[in-house]
One Martini backbone bead per residue (centre of mass of N, CA, C, O) as a GRO file, in nm:
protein
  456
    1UNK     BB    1   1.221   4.880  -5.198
    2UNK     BB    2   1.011   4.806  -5.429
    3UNK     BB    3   0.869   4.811  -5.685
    4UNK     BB    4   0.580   4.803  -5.814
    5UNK     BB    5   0.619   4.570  -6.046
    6UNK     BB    6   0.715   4.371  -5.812
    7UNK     BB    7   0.462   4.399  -5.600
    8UNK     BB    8   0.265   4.276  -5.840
    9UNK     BB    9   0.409   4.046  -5.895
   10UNK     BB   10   0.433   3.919  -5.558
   11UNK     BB   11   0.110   3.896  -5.568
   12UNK     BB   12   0.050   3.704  -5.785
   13UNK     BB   13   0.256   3.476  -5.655
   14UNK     BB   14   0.109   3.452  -5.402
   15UNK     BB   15  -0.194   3.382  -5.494
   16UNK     BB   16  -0.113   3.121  -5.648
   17UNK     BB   17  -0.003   2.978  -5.385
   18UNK     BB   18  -0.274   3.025  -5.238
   19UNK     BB   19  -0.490   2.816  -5.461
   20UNK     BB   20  -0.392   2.542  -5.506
   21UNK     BB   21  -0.495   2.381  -5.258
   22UNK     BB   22  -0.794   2.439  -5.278
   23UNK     BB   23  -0.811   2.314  -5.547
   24UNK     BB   24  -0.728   2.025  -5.496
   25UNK     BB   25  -0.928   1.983  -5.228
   26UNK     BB   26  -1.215   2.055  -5.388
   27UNK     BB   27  -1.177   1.843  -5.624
   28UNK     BB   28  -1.123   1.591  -5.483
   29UNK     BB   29  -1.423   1.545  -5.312
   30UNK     BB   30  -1.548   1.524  -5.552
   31UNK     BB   31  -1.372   1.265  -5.684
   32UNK     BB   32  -1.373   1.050  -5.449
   33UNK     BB   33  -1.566   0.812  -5.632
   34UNK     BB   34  -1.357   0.760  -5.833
   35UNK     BB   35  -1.173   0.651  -5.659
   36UNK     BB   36  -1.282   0.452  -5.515
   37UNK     BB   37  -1.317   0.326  -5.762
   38UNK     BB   38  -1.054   0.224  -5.906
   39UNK     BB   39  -0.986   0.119  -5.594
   40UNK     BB   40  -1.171   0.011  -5.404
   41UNK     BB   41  -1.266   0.158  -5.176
   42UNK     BB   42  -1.318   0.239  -4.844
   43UNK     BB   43  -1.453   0.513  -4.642
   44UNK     BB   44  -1.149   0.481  -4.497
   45UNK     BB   45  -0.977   0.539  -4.729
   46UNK     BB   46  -1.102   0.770  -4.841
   47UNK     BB   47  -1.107   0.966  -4.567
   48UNK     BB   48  -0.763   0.966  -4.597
   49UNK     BB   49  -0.702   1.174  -4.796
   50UNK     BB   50  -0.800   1.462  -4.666
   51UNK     BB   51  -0.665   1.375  -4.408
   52UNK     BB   52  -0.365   1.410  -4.439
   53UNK     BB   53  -0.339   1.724  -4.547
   54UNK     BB   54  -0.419   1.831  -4.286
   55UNK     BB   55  -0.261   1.727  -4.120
   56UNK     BB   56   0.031   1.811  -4.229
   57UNK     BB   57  -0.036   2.083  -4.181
   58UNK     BB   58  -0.089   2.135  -3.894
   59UNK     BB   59   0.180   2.046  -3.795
   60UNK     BB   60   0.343   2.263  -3.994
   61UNK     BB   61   0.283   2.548  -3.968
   62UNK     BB   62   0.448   2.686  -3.703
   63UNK     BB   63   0.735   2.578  -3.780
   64UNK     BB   64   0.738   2.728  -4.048
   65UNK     BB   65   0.681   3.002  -3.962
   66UNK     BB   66   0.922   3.025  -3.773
   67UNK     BB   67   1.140   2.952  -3.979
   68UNK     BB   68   1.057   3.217  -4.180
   69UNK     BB   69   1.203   3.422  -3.964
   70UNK     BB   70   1.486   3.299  -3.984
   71UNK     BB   71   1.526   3.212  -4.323
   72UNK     BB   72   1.283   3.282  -4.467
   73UNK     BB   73   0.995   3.346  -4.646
   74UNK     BB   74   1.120   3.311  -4.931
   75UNK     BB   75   1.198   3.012  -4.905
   76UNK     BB   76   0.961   2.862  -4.758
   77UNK     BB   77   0.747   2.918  -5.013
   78UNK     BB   78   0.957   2.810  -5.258
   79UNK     BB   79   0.944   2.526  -5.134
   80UNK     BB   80   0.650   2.453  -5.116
   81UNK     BB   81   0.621   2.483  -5.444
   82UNK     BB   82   0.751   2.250  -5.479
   83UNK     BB   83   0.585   2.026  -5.309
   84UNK     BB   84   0.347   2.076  -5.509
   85UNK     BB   85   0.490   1.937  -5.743
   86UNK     BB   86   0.576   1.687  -5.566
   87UNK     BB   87   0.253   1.594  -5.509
   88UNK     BB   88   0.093   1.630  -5.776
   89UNK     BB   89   0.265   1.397  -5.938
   90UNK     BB   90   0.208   1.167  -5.752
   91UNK     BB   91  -0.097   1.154  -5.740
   92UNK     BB   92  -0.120   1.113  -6.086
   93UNK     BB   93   0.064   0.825  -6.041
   94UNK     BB   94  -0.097   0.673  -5.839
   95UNK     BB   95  -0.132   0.308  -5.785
   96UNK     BB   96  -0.297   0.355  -5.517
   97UNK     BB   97  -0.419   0.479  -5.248
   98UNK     BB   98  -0.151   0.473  -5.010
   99UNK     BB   99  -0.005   0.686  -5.252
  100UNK     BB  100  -0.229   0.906  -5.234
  101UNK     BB  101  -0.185   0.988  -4.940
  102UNK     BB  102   0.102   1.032  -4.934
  103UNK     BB  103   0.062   1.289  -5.136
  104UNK     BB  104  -0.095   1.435  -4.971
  105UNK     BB  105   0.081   1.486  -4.732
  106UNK     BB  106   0.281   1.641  -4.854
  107UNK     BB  107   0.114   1.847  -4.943
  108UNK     BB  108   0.070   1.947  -4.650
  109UNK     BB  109   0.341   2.040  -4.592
  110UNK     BB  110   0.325   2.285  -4.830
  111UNK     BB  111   0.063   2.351  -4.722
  112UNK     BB  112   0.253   2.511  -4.465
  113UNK     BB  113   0.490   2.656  -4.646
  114UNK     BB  114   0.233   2.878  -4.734
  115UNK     BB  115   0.050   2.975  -4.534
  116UNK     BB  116   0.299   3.066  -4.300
  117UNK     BB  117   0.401   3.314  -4.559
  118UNK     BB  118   0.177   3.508  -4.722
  119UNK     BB  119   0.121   3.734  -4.514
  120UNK     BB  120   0.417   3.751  -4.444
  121UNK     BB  121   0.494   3.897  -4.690
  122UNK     BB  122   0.278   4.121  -4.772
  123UNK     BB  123   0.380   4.294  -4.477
  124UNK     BB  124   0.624   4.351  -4.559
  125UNK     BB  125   0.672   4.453  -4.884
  126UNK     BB  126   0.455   4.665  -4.803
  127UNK     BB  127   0.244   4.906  -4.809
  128UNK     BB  128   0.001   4.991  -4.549
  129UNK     BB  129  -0.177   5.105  -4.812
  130UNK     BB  130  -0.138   4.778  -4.970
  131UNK     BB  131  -0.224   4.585  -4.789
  132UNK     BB  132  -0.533   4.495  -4.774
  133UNK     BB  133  -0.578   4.452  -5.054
  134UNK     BB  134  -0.363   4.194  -5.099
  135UNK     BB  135  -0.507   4.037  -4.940
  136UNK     BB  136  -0.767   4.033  -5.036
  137UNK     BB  137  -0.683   3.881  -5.287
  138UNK     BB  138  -0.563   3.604  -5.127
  139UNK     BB  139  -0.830   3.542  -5.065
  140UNK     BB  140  -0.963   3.480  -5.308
  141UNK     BB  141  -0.761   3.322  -5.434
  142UNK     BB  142  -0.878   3.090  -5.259
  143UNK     BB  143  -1.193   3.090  -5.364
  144UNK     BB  144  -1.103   3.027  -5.664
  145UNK     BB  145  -0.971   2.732  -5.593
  146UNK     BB  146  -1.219   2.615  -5.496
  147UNK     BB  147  -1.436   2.656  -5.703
  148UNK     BB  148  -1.264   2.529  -5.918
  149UNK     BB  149  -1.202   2.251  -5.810
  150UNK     BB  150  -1.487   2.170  -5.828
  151UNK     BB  151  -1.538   2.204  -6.163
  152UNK     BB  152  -1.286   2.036  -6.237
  153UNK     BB  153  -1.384   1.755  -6.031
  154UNK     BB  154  -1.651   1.703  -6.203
  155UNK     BB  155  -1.532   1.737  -6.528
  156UNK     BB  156  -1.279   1.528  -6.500
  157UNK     BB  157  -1.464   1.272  -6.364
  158UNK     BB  158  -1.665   1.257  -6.627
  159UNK     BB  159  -1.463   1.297  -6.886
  160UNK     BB  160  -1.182   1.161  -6.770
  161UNK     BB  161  -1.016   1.214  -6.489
  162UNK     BB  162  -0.888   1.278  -6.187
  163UNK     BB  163  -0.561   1.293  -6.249
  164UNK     BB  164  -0.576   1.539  -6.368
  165UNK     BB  165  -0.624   1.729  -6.093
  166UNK     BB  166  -0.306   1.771  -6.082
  167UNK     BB  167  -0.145   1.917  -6.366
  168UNK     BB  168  -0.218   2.193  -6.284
  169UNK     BB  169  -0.002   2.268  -6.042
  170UNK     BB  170   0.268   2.281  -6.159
  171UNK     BB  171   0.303   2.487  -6.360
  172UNK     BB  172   0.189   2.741  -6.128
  173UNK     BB  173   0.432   2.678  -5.913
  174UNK     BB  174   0.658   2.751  -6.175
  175UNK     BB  175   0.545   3.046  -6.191
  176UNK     BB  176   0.558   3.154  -5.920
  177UNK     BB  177   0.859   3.106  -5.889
  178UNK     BB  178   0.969   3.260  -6.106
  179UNK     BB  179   0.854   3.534  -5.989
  180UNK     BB  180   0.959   3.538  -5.723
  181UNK     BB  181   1.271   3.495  -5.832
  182UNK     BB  182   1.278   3.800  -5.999
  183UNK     BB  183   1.063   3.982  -5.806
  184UNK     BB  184   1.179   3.922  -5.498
  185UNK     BB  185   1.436   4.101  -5.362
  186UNK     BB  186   1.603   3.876  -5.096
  187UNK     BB  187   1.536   3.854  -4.752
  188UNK     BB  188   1.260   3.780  -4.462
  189UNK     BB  189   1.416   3.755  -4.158
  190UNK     BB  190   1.400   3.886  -3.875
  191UNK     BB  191   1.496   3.621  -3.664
  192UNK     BB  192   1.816   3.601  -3.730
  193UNK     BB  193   1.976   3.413  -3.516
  194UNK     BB  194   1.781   3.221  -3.441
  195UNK     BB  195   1.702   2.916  -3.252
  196UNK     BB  196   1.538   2.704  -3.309
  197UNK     BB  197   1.292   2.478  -3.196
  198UNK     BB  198   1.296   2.135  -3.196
  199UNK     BB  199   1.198   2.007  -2.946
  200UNK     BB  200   0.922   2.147  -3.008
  201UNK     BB  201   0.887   2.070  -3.318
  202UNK     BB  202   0.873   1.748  -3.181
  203UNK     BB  203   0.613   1.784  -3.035
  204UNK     BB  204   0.423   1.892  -3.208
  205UNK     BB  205   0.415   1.684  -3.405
  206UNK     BB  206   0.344   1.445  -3.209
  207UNK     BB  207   0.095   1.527  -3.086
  208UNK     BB  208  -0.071   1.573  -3.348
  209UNK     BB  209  -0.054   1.281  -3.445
  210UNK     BB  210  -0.147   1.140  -3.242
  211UNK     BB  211  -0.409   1.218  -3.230
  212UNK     BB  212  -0.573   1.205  -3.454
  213UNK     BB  213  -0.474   0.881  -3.506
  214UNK     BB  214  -0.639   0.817  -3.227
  215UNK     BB  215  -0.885   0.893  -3.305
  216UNK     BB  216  -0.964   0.770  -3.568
  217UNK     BB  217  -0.911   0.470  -3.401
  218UNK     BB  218  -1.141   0.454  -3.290
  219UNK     BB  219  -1.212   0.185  -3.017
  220UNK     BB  220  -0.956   0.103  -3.014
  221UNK     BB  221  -0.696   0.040  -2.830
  222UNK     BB  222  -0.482   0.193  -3.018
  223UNK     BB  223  -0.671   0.473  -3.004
  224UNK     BB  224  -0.614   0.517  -2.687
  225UNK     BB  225  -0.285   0.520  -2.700
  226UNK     BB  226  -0.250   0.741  -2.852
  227UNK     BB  227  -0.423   0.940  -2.686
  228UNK     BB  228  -0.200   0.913  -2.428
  229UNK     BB  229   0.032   0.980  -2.546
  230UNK     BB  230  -0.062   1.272  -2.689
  231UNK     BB  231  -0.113   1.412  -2.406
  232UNK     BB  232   0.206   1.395  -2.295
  233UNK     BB  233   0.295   1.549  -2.514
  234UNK     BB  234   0.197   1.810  -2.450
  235UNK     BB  235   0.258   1.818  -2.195
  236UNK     BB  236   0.581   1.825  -2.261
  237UNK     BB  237   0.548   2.090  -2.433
  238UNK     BB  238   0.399   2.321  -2.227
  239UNK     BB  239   0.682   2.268  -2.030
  240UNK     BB  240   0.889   2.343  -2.220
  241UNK     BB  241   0.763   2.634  -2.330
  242UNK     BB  242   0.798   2.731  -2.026
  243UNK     BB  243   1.164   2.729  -2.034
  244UNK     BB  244   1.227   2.807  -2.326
  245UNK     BB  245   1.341   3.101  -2.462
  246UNK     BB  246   1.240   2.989  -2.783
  247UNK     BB  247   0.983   2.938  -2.874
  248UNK     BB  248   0.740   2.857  -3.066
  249UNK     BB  249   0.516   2.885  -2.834
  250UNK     BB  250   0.367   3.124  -2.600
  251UNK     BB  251   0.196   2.994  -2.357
  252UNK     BB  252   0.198   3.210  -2.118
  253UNK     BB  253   0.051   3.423  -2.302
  254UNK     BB  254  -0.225   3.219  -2.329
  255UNK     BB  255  -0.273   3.176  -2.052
  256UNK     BB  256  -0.334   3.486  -2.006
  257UNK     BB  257  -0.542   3.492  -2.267
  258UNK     BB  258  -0.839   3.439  -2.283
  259UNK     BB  259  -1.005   3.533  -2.520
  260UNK     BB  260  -0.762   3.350  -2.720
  261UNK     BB  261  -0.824   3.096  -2.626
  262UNK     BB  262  -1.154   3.094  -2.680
  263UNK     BB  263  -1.118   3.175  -2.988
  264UNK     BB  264  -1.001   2.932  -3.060
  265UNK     BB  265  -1.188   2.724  -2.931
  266UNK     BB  266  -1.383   2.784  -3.149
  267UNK     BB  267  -1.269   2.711  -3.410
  268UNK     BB  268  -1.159   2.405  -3.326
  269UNK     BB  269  -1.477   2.323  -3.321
  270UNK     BB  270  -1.619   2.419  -3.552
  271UNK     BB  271  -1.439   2.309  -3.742
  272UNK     BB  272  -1.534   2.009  -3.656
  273UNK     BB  273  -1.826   2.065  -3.749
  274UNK     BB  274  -1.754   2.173  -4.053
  275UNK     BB  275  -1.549   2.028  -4.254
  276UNK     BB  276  -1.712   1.750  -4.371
  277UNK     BB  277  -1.946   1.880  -4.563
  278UNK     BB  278  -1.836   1.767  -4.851
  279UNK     BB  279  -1.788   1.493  -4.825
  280UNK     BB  280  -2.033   1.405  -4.742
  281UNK     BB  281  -2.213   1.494  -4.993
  282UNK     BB  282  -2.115   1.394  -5.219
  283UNK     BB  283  -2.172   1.089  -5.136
  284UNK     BB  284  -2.479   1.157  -5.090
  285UNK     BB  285  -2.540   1.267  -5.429
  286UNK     BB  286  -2.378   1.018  -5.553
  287UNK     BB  287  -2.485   0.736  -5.403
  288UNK     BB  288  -2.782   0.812  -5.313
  289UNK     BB  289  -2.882   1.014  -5.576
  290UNK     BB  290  -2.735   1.022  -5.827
  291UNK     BB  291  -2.498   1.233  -5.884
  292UNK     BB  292  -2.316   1.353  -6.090
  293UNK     BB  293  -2.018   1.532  -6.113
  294UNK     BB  294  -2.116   1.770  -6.266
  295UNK     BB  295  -2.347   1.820  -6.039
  296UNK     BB  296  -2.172   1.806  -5.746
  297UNK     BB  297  -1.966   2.065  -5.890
  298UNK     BB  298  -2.156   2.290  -5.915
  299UNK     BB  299  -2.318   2.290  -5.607
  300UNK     BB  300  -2.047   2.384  -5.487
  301UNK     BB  301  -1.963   2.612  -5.647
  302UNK     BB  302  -2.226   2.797  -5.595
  303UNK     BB  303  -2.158   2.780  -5.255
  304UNK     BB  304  -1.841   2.906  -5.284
  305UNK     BB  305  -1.971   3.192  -5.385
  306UNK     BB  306  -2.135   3.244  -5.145
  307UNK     BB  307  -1.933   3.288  -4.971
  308UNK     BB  308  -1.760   3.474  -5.085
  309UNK     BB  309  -1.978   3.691  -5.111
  310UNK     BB  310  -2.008   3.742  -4.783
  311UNK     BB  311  -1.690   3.793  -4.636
  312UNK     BB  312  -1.703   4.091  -4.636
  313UNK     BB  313  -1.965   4.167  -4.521
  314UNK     BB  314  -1.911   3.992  -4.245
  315UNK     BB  315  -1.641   4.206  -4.162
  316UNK     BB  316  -1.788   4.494  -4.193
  317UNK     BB  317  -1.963   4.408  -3.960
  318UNK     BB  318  -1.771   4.348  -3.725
  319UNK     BB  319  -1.690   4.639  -3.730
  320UNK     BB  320  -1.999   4.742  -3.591
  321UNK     BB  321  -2.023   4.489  -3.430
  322UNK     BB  322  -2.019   4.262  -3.228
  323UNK     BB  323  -1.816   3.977  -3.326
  324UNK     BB  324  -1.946   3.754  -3.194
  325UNK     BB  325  -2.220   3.747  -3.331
  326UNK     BB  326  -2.182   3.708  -3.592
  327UNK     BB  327  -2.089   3.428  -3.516
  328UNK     BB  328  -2.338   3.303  -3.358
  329UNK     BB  329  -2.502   3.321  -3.651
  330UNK     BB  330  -2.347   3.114  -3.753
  331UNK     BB  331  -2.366   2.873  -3.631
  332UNK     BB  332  -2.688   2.878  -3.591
  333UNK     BB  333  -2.679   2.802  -3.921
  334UNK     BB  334  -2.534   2.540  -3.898
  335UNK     BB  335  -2.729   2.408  -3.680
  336UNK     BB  336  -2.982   2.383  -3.887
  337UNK     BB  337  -2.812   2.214  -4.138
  338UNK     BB  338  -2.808   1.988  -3.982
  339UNK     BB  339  -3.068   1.910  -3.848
  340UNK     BB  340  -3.197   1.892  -4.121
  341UNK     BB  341  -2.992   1.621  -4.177
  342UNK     BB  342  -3.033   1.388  -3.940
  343UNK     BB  343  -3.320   1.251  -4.145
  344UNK     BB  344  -3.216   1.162  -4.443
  345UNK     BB  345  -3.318   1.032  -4.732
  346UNK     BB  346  -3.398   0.890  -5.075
  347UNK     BB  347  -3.700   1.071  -5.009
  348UNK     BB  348  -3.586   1.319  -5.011
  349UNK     BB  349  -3.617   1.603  -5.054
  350UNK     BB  350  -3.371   1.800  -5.243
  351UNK     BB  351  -3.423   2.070  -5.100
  352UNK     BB  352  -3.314   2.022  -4.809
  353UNK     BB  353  -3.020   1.977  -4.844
  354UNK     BB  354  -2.942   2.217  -4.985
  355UNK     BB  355  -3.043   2.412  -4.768
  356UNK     BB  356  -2.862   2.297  -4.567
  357UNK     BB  357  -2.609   2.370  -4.699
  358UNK     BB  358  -2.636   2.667  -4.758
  359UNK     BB  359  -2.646   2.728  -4.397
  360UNK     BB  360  -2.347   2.641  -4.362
  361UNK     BB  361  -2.210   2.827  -4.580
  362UNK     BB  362  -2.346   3.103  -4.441
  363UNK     BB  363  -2.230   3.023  -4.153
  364UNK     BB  364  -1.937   3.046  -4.219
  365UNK     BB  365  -1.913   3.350  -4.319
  366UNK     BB  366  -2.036   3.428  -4.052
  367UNK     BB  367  -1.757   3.327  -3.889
  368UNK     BB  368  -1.516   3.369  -3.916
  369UNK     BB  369  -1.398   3.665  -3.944
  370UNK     BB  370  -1.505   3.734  -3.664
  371UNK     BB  371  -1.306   3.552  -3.501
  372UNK     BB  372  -1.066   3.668  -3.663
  373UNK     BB  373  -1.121   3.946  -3.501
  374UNK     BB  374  -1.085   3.859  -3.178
  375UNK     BB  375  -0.802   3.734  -3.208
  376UNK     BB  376  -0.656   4.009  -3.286
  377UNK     BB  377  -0.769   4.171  -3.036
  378UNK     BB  378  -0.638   4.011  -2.800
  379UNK     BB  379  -0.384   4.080  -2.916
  380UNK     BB  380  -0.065   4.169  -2.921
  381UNK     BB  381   0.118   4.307  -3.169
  382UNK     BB  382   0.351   4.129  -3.102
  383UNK     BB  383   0.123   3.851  -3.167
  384UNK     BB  384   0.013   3.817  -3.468
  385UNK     BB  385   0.144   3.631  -3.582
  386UNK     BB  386   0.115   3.364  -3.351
  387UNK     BB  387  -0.181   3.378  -3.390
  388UNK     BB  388  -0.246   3.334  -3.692
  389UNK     BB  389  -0.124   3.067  -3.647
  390UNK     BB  390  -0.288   2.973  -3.429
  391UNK     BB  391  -0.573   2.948  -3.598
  392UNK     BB  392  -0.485   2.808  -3.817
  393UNK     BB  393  -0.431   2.564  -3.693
  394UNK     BB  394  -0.722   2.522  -3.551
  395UNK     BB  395  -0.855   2.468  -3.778
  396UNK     BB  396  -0.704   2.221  -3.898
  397UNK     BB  397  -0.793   2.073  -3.659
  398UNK     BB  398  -1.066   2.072  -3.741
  399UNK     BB  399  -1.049   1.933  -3.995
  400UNK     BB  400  -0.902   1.653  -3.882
  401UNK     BB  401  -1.130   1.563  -3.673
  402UNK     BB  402  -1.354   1.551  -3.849
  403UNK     BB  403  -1.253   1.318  -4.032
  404UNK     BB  404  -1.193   1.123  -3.814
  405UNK     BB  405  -1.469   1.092  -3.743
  406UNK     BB  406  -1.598   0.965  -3.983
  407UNK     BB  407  -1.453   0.735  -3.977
  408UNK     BB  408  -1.529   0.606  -3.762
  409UNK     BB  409  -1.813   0.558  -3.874
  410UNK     BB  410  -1.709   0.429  -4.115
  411UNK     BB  411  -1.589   0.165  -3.979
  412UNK     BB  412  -1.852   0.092  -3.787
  413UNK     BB  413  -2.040   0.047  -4.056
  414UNK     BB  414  -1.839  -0.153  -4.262
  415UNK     BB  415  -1.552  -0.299  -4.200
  416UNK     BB  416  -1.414  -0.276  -4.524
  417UNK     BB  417  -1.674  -0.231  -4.700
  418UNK     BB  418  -1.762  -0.064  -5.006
  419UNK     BB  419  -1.929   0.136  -5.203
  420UNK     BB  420  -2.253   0.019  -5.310
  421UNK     BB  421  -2.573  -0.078  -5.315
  422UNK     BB  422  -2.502  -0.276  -5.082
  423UNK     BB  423  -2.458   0.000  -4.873
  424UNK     BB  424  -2.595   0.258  -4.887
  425UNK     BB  425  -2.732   0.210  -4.624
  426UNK     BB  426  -2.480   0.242  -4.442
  427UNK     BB  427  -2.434   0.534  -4.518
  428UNK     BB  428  -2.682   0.683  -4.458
  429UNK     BB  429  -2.668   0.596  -4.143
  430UNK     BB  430  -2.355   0.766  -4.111
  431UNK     BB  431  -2.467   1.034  -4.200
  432UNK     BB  432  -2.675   1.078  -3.952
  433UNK     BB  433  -2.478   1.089  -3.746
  434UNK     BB  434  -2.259   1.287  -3.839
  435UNK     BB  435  -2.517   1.495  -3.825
  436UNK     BB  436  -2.515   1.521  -3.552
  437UNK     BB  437  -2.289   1.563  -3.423
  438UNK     BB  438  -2.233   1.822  -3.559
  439UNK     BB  439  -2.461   1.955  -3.414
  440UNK     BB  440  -2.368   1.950  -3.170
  441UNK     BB  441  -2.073   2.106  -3.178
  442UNK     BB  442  -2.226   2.364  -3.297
  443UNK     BB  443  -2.325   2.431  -3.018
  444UNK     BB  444  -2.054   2.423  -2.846
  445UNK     BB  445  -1.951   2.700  -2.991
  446UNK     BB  446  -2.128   2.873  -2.954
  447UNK     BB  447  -2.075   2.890  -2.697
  448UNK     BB  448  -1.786   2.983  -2.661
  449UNK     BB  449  -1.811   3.221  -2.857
  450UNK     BB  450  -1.980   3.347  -2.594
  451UNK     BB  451  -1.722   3.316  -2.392
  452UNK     BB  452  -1.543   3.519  -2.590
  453UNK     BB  453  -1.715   3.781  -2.557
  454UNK     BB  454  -1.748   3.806  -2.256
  455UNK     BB  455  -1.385   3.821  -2.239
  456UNK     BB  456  -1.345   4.085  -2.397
   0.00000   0.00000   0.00000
């Protein structure tokens, strides 16, 4: 058992690598009208840049986390922090958009193996009754990522360059990497000795990047090919994971539990719904309403603040009422926050965008928790890392379909055109599109959260 002054020290230093990702990822979405000029790009190459970290996270999440039980969490934790170091140096220096979608791409490989190790390091090394807390700093370090994120993407894009915001993620890797090394004495591996499902984590990331980016490439013939390859690879995941010994991810048991399967799938639309609403902001924000980098990183800051301090009360209403509700009262409030933004435009009260976007993020707030509790009451105790890798993931999948989604309809409005005073047009058109969409998705998922009430 580590001593106290060790867990405290290595509490803190999964802390650090669980808010890298949110920081880079916040600070990015500021700072992409930035990234635009600087490289001429239009809005389908601007947004594959946060759509790589996202697929590359879903891809390798749970095979991460299996590896993680295998050769040991901590390897695997500050492996990631290290693929941090080499893909934020590579992105401060990418000469190109298309190498730093790549260094994205990288950066999402790396939290995909900070993701699916920093709460399994700290159910391991902690005891019991210092559980609860060191989750919950996990979690704000997380929220804290994102604010400063906003905060220095905003301030970096508008004072100085873009590429500072990459700067900062490597000395932050390099402290982690060394408190876990000096103070987290051996190495926790429960399943060692048991061997990966390659063939497994062969189809399932294969599976993942055939739809996604089948989706994105839609209605084009080769989109279409992708995606019917990509459920292919599916079937062909879901036979093999129900016949090997070891399987990767456990079908059988997810398709005997309705509950865990329904709230899963509520995730992963919401998420499909919810996740490009700060892209599209920034854009909207910047380019419509003519606001600098560090206005509209102010009021991302502001927007991730209340979020944050919403999710303790929305987590522990979830402990008094059912969970479904407070999930269902969360998506009906970002039902409202698309509605609203439905029909905006350049002479819209700069009002309605704010509270639409606020009613979003206050949203998010009331959905999380209560469905993150749905999933885990779903689960059997035996089943809890894999149910947690599989929300995990499930997320990541609909933050990278949202984007997919975004990227379609501005392929579809732009061809290949940038954004300037004389597309603008253009993008409120895309803008309008894509939150009517989203507003949909918010519906169906509102549904879903309810059939997933009903079977709990």
């Amino acid at each position: 058992m580590l001593s106290p002054v060790e867990r405290r020290y290595t509490t803190f230093a999964v802390a650090l690598g669980s808010s890298l990702a949110p920081f880079m990822v916040a600070g990015l979405f500021v700072a992409i009208p930035a990234v635009g000029e600087e490289f001429a790009a239009d809005p389908v190459i601007l947004g594959w840049i946060p759509t790589a970290f996202f697929l590359a996270a879903a891809m390798f999440l749970i095979p991460f986390g299996r590896n993680a039980d295998i050769y040991g969490g901590k390897r695997i934790f500050s492996l990631g922090l290290a693929v941090y170091f080499i893909a934020a140096l590579a992105a401060a220096l990418a000469p190109t958009a298309p190498i730093l979608i790549g260094a994205r791409f990288l950066a999402g490989v790396g939290a995909a193996m900070v993701f699916a190790t920093s709460f399994a390091l700290l159910g391991l090394i902690l005891p019991e009754d210092e559980r609860g807390a060191a989750l919950g700093i996990n979690i704000a370090a997380s929220f804290g990522g994102f604010a400063l994120g906003f905060l220095a993407g905003g301030l970096l894009a508008y004072y100085s360059t873009w590429r500072a915001l990459f700067l900062v993620p490597p000395p932050v890797a390099l402290l982690s990497a060394g408190i876990i090394r000096r103070h987290l004495r051996g190495e926790c591996a429960l399943s060692r000795g048991t061997r990966p499902d390659l063939f497994g984590i062969a189809l399932s990331t294969t599976t993942i990047l055939l739809l996604m980016v089948g989706l994105s490439l839609l209605p084009a013939v080769q989109g279409a090919a992708a995606l019917a390859a990509g459920l292919a690879s599916l079937g062909t995941f879901i036979v093999h994971e129900t016949k090997t010994a070891d399987p990767l991810l456990d079908i059988r048991t997810l398709l005997r539990n309705r509950p865990l399967a329904l709230a899963n799938a509520a995730v992963l639309v919401y998420s499909t719904a919810g996740s490009a609403y700060v892209y599209l902001f920034s854009l909207y924000f910047q380019y419509v309403r003519e606001f600098d980098a560090r206005l509209a990183g102010s009021i991302f800051l502001v927007t991730s603040l209340v979020t944050a301090s919403l999710v303790g009360y929305t987590g522990r209403l979830s402990d008094r009422i059912s969970p479904h509700l407070v999930a269902m009262a969360g998506a009906a409030m970002t039902i409202a926050g698309f509605a609203a933004l439905s029909f905006i435009g350049p002479a819209t009260p700069v009002a309605v965008p704010v509270l639409a976007l606020v009613l979003i993020v206050v949203g998010i707030a009331f959905f999380q928790p209560p469905v993150y509790t749905l999933v885990i009451g779903a689960a059997e105790r035996a089943m809890y890392g894999v149910a947690s890798g599989l929300v995990e993931t499930m997320r990541l999948l609909g933050m990278t379909a949202s984007m997919a989604v975004a990227i379609v309809a501005f392929a579809l409005n732009f061809g290949g055109m940038a954004i300037t005073e004389e597309t603008v047009p253009l993008l409120l058109t895309s803008l309008q599109a894509l939150f009517s969409i989203y507003f949909c998705l918010s519906v169906a998922s509102l549904l879903v959260i309810w059939l997933a009430g009903r079977a709990a």
